[in-house]
Short mmCIF file of C-alpha atoms in Angstrom, two decimals:
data_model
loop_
_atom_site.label_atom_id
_atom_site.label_comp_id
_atom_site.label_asym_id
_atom_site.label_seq_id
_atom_site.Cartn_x
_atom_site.Cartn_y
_atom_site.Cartn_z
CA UNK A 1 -52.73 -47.26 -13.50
CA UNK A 2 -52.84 -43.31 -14.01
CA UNK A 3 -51.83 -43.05 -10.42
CA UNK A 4 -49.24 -45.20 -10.88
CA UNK A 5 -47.36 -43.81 -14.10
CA UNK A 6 -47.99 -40.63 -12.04
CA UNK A 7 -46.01 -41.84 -9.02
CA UNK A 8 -42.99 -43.23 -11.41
CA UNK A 9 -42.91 -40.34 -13.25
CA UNK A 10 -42.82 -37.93 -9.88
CA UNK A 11 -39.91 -40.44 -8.89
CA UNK A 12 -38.30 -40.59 -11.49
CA UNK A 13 -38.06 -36.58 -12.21
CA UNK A 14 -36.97 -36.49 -8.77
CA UNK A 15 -34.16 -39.01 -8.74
CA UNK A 16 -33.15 -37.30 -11.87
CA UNK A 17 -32.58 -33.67 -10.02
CA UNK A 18 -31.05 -35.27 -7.08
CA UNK A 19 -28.03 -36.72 -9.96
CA UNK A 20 -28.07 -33.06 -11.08
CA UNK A 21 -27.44 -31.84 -7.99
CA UNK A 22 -25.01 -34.53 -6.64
CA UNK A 23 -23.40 -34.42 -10.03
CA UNK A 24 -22.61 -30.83 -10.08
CA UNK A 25 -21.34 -29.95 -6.65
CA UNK A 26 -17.51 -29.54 -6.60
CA UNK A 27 -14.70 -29.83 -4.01
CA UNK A 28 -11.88 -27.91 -3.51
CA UNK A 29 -9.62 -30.17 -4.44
CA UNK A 30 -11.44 -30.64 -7.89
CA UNK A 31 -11.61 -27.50 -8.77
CA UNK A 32 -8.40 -26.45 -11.28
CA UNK A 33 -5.20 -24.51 -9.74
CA UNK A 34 -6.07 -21.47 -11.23
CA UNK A 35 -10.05 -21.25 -10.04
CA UNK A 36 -8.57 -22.34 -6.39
CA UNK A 37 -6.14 -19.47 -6.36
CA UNK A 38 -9.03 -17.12 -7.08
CA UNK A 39 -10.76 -18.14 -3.95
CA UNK A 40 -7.91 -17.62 -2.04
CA UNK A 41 -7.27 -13.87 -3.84
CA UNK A 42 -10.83 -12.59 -2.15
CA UNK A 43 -9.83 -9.78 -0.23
CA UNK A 44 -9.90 -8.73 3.65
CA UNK A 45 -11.44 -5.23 3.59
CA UNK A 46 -10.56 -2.76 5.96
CA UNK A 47 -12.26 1.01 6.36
CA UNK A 48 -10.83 4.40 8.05
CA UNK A 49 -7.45 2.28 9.25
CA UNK A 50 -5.37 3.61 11.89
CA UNK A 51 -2.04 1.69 12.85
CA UNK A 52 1.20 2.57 14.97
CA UNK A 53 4.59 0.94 14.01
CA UNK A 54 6.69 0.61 17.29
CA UNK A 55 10.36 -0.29 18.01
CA UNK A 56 11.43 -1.43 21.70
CA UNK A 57 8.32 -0.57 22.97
CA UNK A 58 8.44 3.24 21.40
CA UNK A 59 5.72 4.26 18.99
CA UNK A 60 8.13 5.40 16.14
CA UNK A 61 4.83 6.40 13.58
CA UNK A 62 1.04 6.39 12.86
CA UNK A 63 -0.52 5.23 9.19
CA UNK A 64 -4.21 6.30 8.13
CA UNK A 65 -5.90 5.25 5.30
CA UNK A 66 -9.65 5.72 4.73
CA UNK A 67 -9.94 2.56 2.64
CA UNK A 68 -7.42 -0.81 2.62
CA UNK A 69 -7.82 -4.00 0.67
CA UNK A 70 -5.63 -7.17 2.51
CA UNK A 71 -4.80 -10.35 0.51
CA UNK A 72 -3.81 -13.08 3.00
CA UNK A 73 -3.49 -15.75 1.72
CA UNK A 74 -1.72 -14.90 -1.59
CA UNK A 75 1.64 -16.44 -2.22
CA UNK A 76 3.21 -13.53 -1.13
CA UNK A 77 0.73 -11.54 1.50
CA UNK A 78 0.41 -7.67 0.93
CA UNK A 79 -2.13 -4.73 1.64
CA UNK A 80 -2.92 -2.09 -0.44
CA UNK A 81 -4.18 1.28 0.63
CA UNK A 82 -5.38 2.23 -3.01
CA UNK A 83 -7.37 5.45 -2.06
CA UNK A 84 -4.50 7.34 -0.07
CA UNK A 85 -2.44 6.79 2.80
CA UNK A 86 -0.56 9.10 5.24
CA UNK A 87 2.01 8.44 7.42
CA UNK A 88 3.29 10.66 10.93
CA UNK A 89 6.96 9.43 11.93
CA UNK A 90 7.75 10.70 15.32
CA UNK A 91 11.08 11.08 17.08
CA UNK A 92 12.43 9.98 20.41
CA UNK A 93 10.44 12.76 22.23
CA UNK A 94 7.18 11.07 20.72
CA UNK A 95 6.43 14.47 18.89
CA UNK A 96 5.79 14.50 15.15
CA UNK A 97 9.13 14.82 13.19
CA UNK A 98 8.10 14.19 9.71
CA UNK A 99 5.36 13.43 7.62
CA UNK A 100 4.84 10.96 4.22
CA UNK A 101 1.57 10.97 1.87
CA UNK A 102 0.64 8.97 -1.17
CA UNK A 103 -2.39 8.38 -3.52
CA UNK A 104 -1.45 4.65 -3.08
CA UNK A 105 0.39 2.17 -1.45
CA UNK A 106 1.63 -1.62 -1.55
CA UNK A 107 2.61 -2.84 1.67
CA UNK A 108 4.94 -6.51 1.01
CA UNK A 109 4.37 -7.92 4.54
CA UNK A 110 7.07 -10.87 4.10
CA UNK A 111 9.63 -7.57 3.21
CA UNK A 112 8.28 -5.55 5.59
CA UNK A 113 8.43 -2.60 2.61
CA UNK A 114 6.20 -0.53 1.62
CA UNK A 115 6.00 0.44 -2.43
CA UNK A 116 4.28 4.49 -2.90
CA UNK A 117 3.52 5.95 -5.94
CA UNK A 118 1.29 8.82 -7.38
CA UNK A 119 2.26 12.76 -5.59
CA UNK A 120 3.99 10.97 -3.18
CA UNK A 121 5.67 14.07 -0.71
CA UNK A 122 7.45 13.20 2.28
CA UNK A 123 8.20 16.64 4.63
CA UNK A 124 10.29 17.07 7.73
CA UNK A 125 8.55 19.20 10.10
CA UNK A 126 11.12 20.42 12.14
CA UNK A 127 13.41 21.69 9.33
CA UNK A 128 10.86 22.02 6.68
CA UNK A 129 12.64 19.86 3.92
CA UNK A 130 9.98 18.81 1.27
CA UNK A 131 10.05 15.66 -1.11
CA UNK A 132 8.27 15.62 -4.08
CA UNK A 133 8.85 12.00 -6.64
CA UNK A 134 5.81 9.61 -8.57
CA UNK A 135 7.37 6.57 -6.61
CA UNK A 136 8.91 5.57 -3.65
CA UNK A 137 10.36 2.61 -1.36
CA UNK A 138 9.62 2.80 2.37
CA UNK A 139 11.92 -0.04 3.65
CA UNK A 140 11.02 -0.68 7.62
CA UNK A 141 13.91 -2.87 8.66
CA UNK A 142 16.55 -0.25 7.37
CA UNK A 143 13.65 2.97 8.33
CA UNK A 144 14.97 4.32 4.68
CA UNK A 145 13.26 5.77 1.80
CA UNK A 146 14.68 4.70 -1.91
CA UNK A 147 13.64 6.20 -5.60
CA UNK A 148 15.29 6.03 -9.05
CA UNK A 149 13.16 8.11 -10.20
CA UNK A 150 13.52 11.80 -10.59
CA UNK A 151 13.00 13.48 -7.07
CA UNK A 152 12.25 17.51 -6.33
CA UNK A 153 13.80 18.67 -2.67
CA UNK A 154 12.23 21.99 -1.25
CA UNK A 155 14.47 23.38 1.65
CA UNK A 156 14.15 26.98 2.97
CA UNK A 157 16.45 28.14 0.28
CA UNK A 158 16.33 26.47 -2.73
CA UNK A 159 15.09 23.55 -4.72
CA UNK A 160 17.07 20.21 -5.90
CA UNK A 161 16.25 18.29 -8.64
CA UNK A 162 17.94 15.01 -9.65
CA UNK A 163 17.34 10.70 -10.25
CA UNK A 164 17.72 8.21 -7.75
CA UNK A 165 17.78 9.49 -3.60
CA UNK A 166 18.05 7.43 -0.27
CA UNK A 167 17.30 9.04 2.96
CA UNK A 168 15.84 8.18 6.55
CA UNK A 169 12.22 7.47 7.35
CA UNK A 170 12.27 11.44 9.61
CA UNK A 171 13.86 13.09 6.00
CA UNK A 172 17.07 14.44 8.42
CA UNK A 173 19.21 13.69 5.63
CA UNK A 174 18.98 12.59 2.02
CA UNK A 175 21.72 11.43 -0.67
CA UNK A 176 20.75 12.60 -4.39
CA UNK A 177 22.53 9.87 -6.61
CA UNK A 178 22.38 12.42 -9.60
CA UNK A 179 21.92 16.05 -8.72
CA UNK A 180 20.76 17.61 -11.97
CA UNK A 181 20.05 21.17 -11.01
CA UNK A 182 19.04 23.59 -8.08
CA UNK A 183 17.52 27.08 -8.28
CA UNK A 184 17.99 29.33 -5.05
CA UNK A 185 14.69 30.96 -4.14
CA UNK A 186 14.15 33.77 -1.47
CA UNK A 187 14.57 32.63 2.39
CA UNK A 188 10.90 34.30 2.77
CA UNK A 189 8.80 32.46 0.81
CA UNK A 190 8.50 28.55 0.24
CA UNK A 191 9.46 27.52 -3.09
CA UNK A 192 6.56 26.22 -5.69
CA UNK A 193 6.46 23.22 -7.59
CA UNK A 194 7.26 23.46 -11.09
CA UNK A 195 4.04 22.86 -13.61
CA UNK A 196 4.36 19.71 -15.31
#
């Protein structure tokens, strides 16, 4: 009888973990909006990223990044490149015209823009021009750069200071919306930044 009551109980105790386990598993569509969402938020991670952007077949630039985080399948896709990114634009010749750098960037893929923001400069090579601003748009389709933000210009001769600028991805022009000030500075030496 022992043997028997020893049996149920073994059953029993086992019947009751199998409706433990049967009872907690959950399915996707079971689980609430917000805990599905999470799933979907997990990350693609990417190390020491190298990419060229091309138009008509003509490499028009080259982003690094030693570290970039890529959420698919969010409502709205985007990478970020939240431990620096740097950026070579070249010109028709395929040699390096100008240069951007950031401490981090948002890249909207369904906008194709890119959102920069901490010591973000932006330098043309070839005439030496040299953004400074905390923020800045990169917008692909129009190859444009955008701030409202205050902005510092270094040329070869003096320094601009203002709010708001648009200029082209190679820096061969800008537009200050609001000059507020320039101070000439000697042809010789390159201008410093003002401390903050």
């Amino acid at each position: 009888m022992s043997s028997a009551n020893t049996i149920l109980n073994k059953l029993c105790t086992i019947a009751a973990a199998l409706t433990l386990l049967y009872s907690c598993e959950n399915k996707i569509k079971d689980l609430p909006s917000s805990a599905r969402s999470s799933r979907a938020q997990v990350p693609e991670e990417g190390r020491q990223i190298e990419s060229y952007l091309s138009e008509a077949g003509k490499v028009k630039g080259k982003l690094t990044s030693p570290y970039m985080l890529r959420y698919q399948k969010a409502d709205t896709p985007y990478s970020e490149f939240p431990r620096t990114l740097h950026v070579d634009f070249y010109n028709d010749s395929t040699n390096i015209e100008s240069q951007m750098d950031a401490k981090y960037g948002k890249y909207l893929q369904n906008q194709n823009k890119v959102f920069l923001r901490d010591s973000v400069v932006v330098k043309n090579i070839l005439k030496g021009d040299t953004l400074h601003c905390k923020y800045l748009w990169w917008d692909q389709n129009t190859q444009k750069f955008t701030t409202d933000d205050s902005v510092q210009i270094y040329t070869k001769d003096k320094i601009l200071f203002g709010t708001g600028m648009e200029a082209d991805q190679n820096f061969r022009w800008y537009t200050i919306k609001h000059l507020t000030g320039s101070v000439l500075t000697s042809e010789n030496a390159m201008p410093m930044a003002p401390s903050k």
